[in-house]
Amino acid sequence: MTANILLVEDEPAIQELLAFNVLQCGFRAIQALDVTSAADEINRALPDLILLDWMLPDTTGVEFARRLRADQRTRNIPIIMLTARTEERDKVMGLEAGADDYITKPFSPRELMARIRAVLRRRMPQMSEETVTAAGLELSPTTHRISANGSSLELGPTEFRILHFFMTHPERVYSRGQLLDQIWGDHVFVEERTVDVHIRRLRQALEPSGLDSLIQTVRGSGYRFSLEK
Ligand code: CA
């Protein structure tokens, strides 16, 4: 899965530098020169991470981070603050506003990318390229191969994403709406029963290996990937 990174930075040279590095790392870059256009982009589709400059022409990055944290829809988007302010209390203020990490200008592109990867890994494990294993399943996001109890498993792209999401978020119940947001992306107009169709296909694919019971229906709530019966 390619992560969409929203870059909120008003200095064109730094904006271009950020976009260049983000693309080099295989992510998608969405560019915004101020908070107003960043908010428009977020309205269109939720990014997977926001790189947020502190000093912006309309609203400060800190204020915007607070707003994002206060809103149900944007509450969980990882944020990395970018700033020329080096004082400890500024850093504390940024983190208190809800930033996940903080980097000071001038930054080394390498360090910035390492931080982006670390935050994505921590906040959105399904974005990571690492092979995941659980029960008798092994799934590789890079090769798109899955094995179930040693034999290879063929899945459609949506079932693949569902399984990857579940394997990186075990033991938690997700409603159909939450699964749509996480797997299809929010603002995608798909009916909730579509989730049921894909879950059914996923279970059918897992059946021969006896691993279909990992995908549990939680009555009235949604679905859970659980290693416990
Ligand atoms: Ca700035």
Tab-separated table of C-alpha atoms and ligand atoms in Angstrom:
chain	number	residue	atom	x	y	z
A	1	MET	CA	0.000	0.000	0.000
A	2	THR	CA	1.407	3.397	-0.930
A	3	ALA	CA	1.096	5.962	1.818
A	4	ASN	CA	-0.230	9.408	0.896
A	5	ILE	CA	1.771	12.103	2.620
A	6	LEU	CA	0.267	15.565	2.891
A	7	LEU	CA	2.971	18.240	2.883
A	8	VAL	CA	1.907	21.508	4.477
A	9	GLU	CA	4.688	24.024	3.906
A	10	ASP	CA	4.533	27.574	2.554
A	11	GLU	CA	8.138	27.954	1.420
A	12	PRO	CA	8.197	26.705	-2.186
A	13	ALA	CA	11.829	25.538	-2.095
A	14	ILE	CA	11.276	23.436	1.028
A	15	GLN	CA	7.921	22.207	-0.303
A	16	GLU	CA	9.676	20.931	-3.458
A	17	LEU	CA	12.487	19.367	-1.465
A	18	LEU	CA	9.960	17.542	0.699
A	19	ALA	CA	7.944	16.342	-2.290
A	20	PHE	CA	11.073	15.137	-4.061
A	21	ASN	CA	12.181	13.079	-1.082
A	22	VAL	CA	8.746	11.695	-0.334
A	23	LEU	CA	8.397	10.515	-3.951
A	24	GLN	CA	11.892	9.042	-3.903
A	25	CYS	CA	10.833	6.910	-0.961
A	26	GLY	CA	7.914	5.544	-2.931
A	27	PHE	CA	5.198	7.535	-1.158
A	28	ARG	CA	2.660	9.817	-2.795
A	29	ALA	CA	3.001	13.545	-2.085
A	30	ILE	CA	0.035	15.882	-1.755
A	31	GLN	CA	1.126	19.507	-1.559
A	32	ALA	CA	-0.505	22.370	0.306
A	33	LEU	CA	0.949	25.849	0.797
A	34	ASP	CA	-1.305	26.818	3.686
A	35	VAL	CA	-3.744	25.409	6.217
A	36	THR	CA	-6.806	26.333	4.149
A	37	SER	CA	-5.724	24.244	1.175
A	38	ALA	CA	-4.482	21.477	3.493
A	39	ALA	CA	-7.963	21.345	5.036
A	40	ASP	CA	-9.464	21.099	1.522
A	41	GLU	CA	-7.176	18.187	0.685
A	42	ILE	CA	-8.097	16.430	3.924
A	43	ASN	CA	-11.754	16.973	3.128
A	44	ARG	CA	-11.286	15.244	-0.197
A	45	ALA	CA	-9.440	12.258	1.220
A	46	LEU	CA	-7.628	11.466	4.440
A	47	PRO	CA	-3.858	11.339	4.021
A	48	ASP	CA	-1.866	8.635	5.809
A	49	LEU	CA	0.515	11.138	7.360
A	50	ILE	CA	0.870	14.921	7.537
A	51	LEU	CA	4.165	16.740	7.482
A	52	LEU	CA	3.184	20.035	9.025
A	53	ASP	CA	5.212	23.222	9.080
A	54	TRP	CA	4.917	25.293	12.243
A	55	MET	CA	4.933	28.767	10.681
A	56	LEU	CA	2.263	29.061	8.008
A	57	PRO	CA	0.638	32.185	6.551
A	58	ASP	CA	-2.931	31.604	7.754
A	59	THR	CA	-2.970	29.442	10.878
A	60	THR	CA	-0.008	28.047	12.802
A	61	GLY	CA	0.815	24.389	12.389
A	62	VAL	CA	0.316	23.860	16.105
A	63	GLU	CA	-3.193	25.301	15.945
A	64	PHE	CA	-3.999	23.139	12.927
A	65	ALA	CA	-2.647	20.022	14.673
A	66	ARG	CA	-4.958	20.759	17.611
A	67	ARG	CA	-7.918	21.132	15.277
A	68	LEU	CA	-7.139	17.815	13.580
A	69	ARG	CA	-6.868	16.042	16.925
A	70	ALA	CA	-10.181	17.457	18.092
A	71	ASP	CA	-12.057	16.149	15.050
A	72	GLN	CA	-13.290	12.564	15.081
A	73	ARG	CA	-12.488	12.061	11.406
A	74	THR	CA	-8.903	13.326	11.514
A	75	ARG	CA	-8.008	12.400	15.076
A	76	ASN	CA	-5.779	9.465	14.153
A	77	ILE	CA	-3.777	10.881	11.261
A	78	PRO	CA	-0.093	10.765	12.172
A	79	ILE	CA	1.495	14.234	12.222
A	80	ILE	CA	5.153	15.198	12.064
A	81	MET	CA	5.819	18.864	12.865
A	82	LEU	CA	8.454	20.650	10.862
A	83	THR	CA	9.955	23.742	12.359
A	84	ALA	CA	12.839	26.177	12.568
A	85	ARG	CA	12.143	26.630	16.254
A	86	THR	CA	14.659	24.709	18.247
A	87	GLU	CA	13.717	25.476	21.798
A	88	GLU	CA	12.712	22.646	24.048
A	89	ARG	CA	9.458	24.316	25.059
A	90	ASP	CA	8.460	24.636	21.382
A	91	LYS	CA	9.030	20.947	20.943
A	92	VAL	CA	6.895	20.204	23.983
A	93	MET	CA	4.178	22.508	22.652
A	94	GLY	CA	4.182	20.725	19.290
A	95	LEU	CA	3.918	17.321	20.891
A	96	GLU	CA	1.215	18.507	23.272
A	97	ALA	CA	-0.798	19.754	20.307
A	98	GLY	CA	-0.863	16.140	19.159
A	99	ALA	CA	2.153	15.761	16.859
A	100	ASP	CA	3.677	12.282	16.763
A	101	ASP	CA	7.149	13.541	16.091
A	102	TYR	CA	9.049	16.723	15.531
A	103	ILE	CA	11.900	17.666	13.227
A	104	THR	CA	13.840	20.912	13.062
A	105	LYS	CA	14.999	22.768	9.966
A	106	PRO	CA	17.439	22.470	8.368
A	107	PHE	CA	16.820	18.741	8.310
A	108	SER	CA	18.610	15.941	6.577
A	109	PRO	CA	16.259	14.301	4.066
A	110	ARG	CA	17.492	10.926	5.247
A	111	GLU	CA	16.565	11.616	8.838
A	112	LEU	CA	13.188	12.991	7.804
A	113	MET	CA	12.381	9.869	5.776
A	114	ALA	CA	13.506	7.627	8.617
A	115	ARG	CA	11.109	9.473	10.911
A	116	ILE	CA	8.254	9.228	8.434
A	117	ARG	CA	8.806	5.490	8.156
A	118	ALA	CA	9.020	5.099	11.931
A	119	VAL	CA	5.780	7.010	12.521
A	120	LEU	CA	3.961	5.061	9.790
A	121	ARG	CA	5.200	1.772	11.204
A	122	ARG	CA	4.039	2.725	14.657
A	123	ARG	CA	0.707	4.265	13.708
A	124	MET	CA	-0.265	2.268	10.642
A	125	PRO	CA	1.348	-1.150	10.704
A	126	GLN	CA	-0.529	-2.156	7.524
A	127	MET	CA	1.504	0.489	5.633
A	128	SER	CA	4.724	-1.270	6.448
A	129	GLU	CA	6.354	-3.476	3.842
A	130	GLU	CA	7.384	-6.055	6.394
A	131	THR	CA	6.219	-9.640	6.106
A	132	VAL	CA	3.634	-10.430	8.762
A	133	THR	CA	2.928	-13.810	10.278
A	134	ALA	CA	0.070	-14.978	12.484
A	135	ALA	CA	-1.312	-18.416	13.231
A	136	GLY	CA	-0.363	-20.408	10.090
A	137	LEU	CA	-0.424	-17.367	7.837
A	138	GLU	CA	2.456	-15.527	6.265
A	139	LEU	CA	1.802	-12.429	4.160
A	140	SER	CA	4.355	-10.399	2.239
A	141	PRO	CA	3.222	-6.906	1.164
A	142	THR	CA	6.168	-6.542	-1.239
A	143	THR	CA	5.723	-9.758	-3.209
A	144	HIS	CA	1.957	-9.982	-2.585
A	145	ARG	CA	2.400	-13.630	-1.646
A	146	ILE	CA	0.507	-15.347	1.108
A	147	SER	CA	0.944	-18.798	2.493
A	148	ALA	CA	-1.541	-20.574	4.705
A	149	ASN	CA	-0.146	-23.539	6.618
A	150	GLY	CA	2.620	-23.824	4.050
A	151	SER	CA	0.571	-23.746	0.871
A	152	SER	CA	0.242	-20.632	-1.214
A	153	LEU	CA	-2.997	-18.716	-1.204
A	154	GLU	CA	-4.504	-16.669	-4.029
A	155	LEU	CA	-6.485	-13.609	-2.979
A	156	GLY	CA	-8.044	-10.706	-4.812
A	157	PRO	CA	-6.569	-7.255	-4.057
A	158	THR	CA	-9.321	-6.262	-1.615
A	159	GLU	CA	-9.187	-9.553	0.281
A	160	PHE	CA	-5.409	-9.138	0.401
A	161	ARG	CA	-5.756	-5.687	1.974
A	162	ILE	CA	-8.358	-6.906	4.449
A	163	LEU	CA	-6.159	-9.791	5.539
A	164	HIS	CA	-3.122	-7.518	5.829
A	165	PHE	CA	-5.092	-5.047	7.914
A	166	PHE	CA	-6.456	-7.776	10.176
A	167	MET	CA	-3.072	-9.443	10.659
A	168	THR	CA	-1.556	-6.129	11.739
A	169	HIS	CA	-4.538	-5.326	13.999
A	170	PRO	CA	-5.411	-8.595	15.699
A	171	GLU	CA	-7.895	-9.118	18.518
A	172	ARG	CA	-9.764	-5.858	17.961
A	173	VAL	CA	-13.314	-5.556	16.716
A	174	TYR	CA	-13.871	-3.335	13.682
A	175	SER	CA	-17.265	-2.198	12.478
A	176	ARG	CA	-18.051	-2.366	8.767
A	177	GLY	CA	-17.736	1.433	8.600
A	178	GLN	CA	-14.305	1.345	10.216
A	179	LEU	CA	-13.143	-1.369	7.836
A	180	LEU	CA	-14.354	0.708	4.890
A	181	ASP	CA	-12.368	3.710	6.145
A	182	GLN	CA	-9.257	1.675	6.795
A	183	ILE	CA	-9.245	-0.547	3.744
A	184	TRP	CA	-11.173	1.270	1.028
A	185	GLY	CA	-10.248	4.740	2.258
A	186	ASP	CA	-12.743	7.163	3.707
A	187	HIS	CA	-15.029	9.214	1.490
A	188	VAL	CA	-15.398	6.199	-0.733
A	189	PHE	CA	-19.040	5.552	-1.320
A	190	VAL	CA	-19.252	1.838	-0.854
A	191	GLU	CA	-22.136	0.161	0.881
A	192	GLU	CA	-21.382	-1.539	4.152
A	193	ARG	CA	-22.592	-4.885	2.895
A	194	THR	CA	-19.697	-4.844	0.416
A	195	VAL	CA	-17.518	-5.572	3.430
A	196	ASP	CA	-19.518	-8.736	4.088
A	197	VAL	CA	-19.032	-9.897	0.505
A	198	HIS	CA	-15.253	-9.559	0.703
A	199	ILE	CA	-15.086	-11.124	4.161
A	200	ARG	CA	-17.023	-14.099	2.790
A	201	ARG	CA	-14.545	-14.441	-0.095
A	202	LEU	CA	-11.630	-14.193	2.292
A	203	ARG	CA	-13.063	-16.923	4.504
A	204	GLN	CA	-13.694	-19.141	1.503
A	205	ALA	CA	-10.069	-18.755	0.454
A	206	LEU	CA	-8.902	-19.605	3.963
A	207	GLU	CA	-11.206	-22.587	4.369
A	208	PRO	CA	-8.989	-25.289	2.791
A	209	SER	CA	-6.240	-24.487	5.303
A	210	GLY	CA	-8.715	-24.456	8.178
A	211	LEU	CA	-7.754	-20.871	9.006
A	212	ASP	CA	-11.114	-19.294	8.145
A	213	SER	CA	-12.060	-19.318	11.834
A	214	LEU	CA	-9.467	-16.577	12.394
A	215	ILE	CA	-11.967	-14.116	10.890
A	216	GLN	CA	-14.712	-13.871	13.466
A	217	THR	CA	-18.090	-12.200	13.218
A	218	VAL	CA	-18.938	-10.197	16.300
A	219	ARG	CA	-22.688	-9.955	16.356
A	220	GLY	CA	-23.973	-6.390	16.181
A	221	SER	CA	-20.443	-4.957	16.015
A	222	GLY	CA	-18.434	-6.170	13.059
A	223	TYR	CA	-15.422	-8.387	12.542
A	224	ARG	CA	-12.336	-9.412	14.420
A	225	PHE	CA	-9.174	-11.287	13.511
A	226	SER	CA	-8.473	-13.439	16.515
A	227	LEU	CA	-6.061	-16.217	17.304
A	228	GLU	CA	-8.356	-17.329	20.110
A	229	LYS	CA	-11.323	-19.514	19.346
B	1	CA	CA	6.837	28.251	7.018
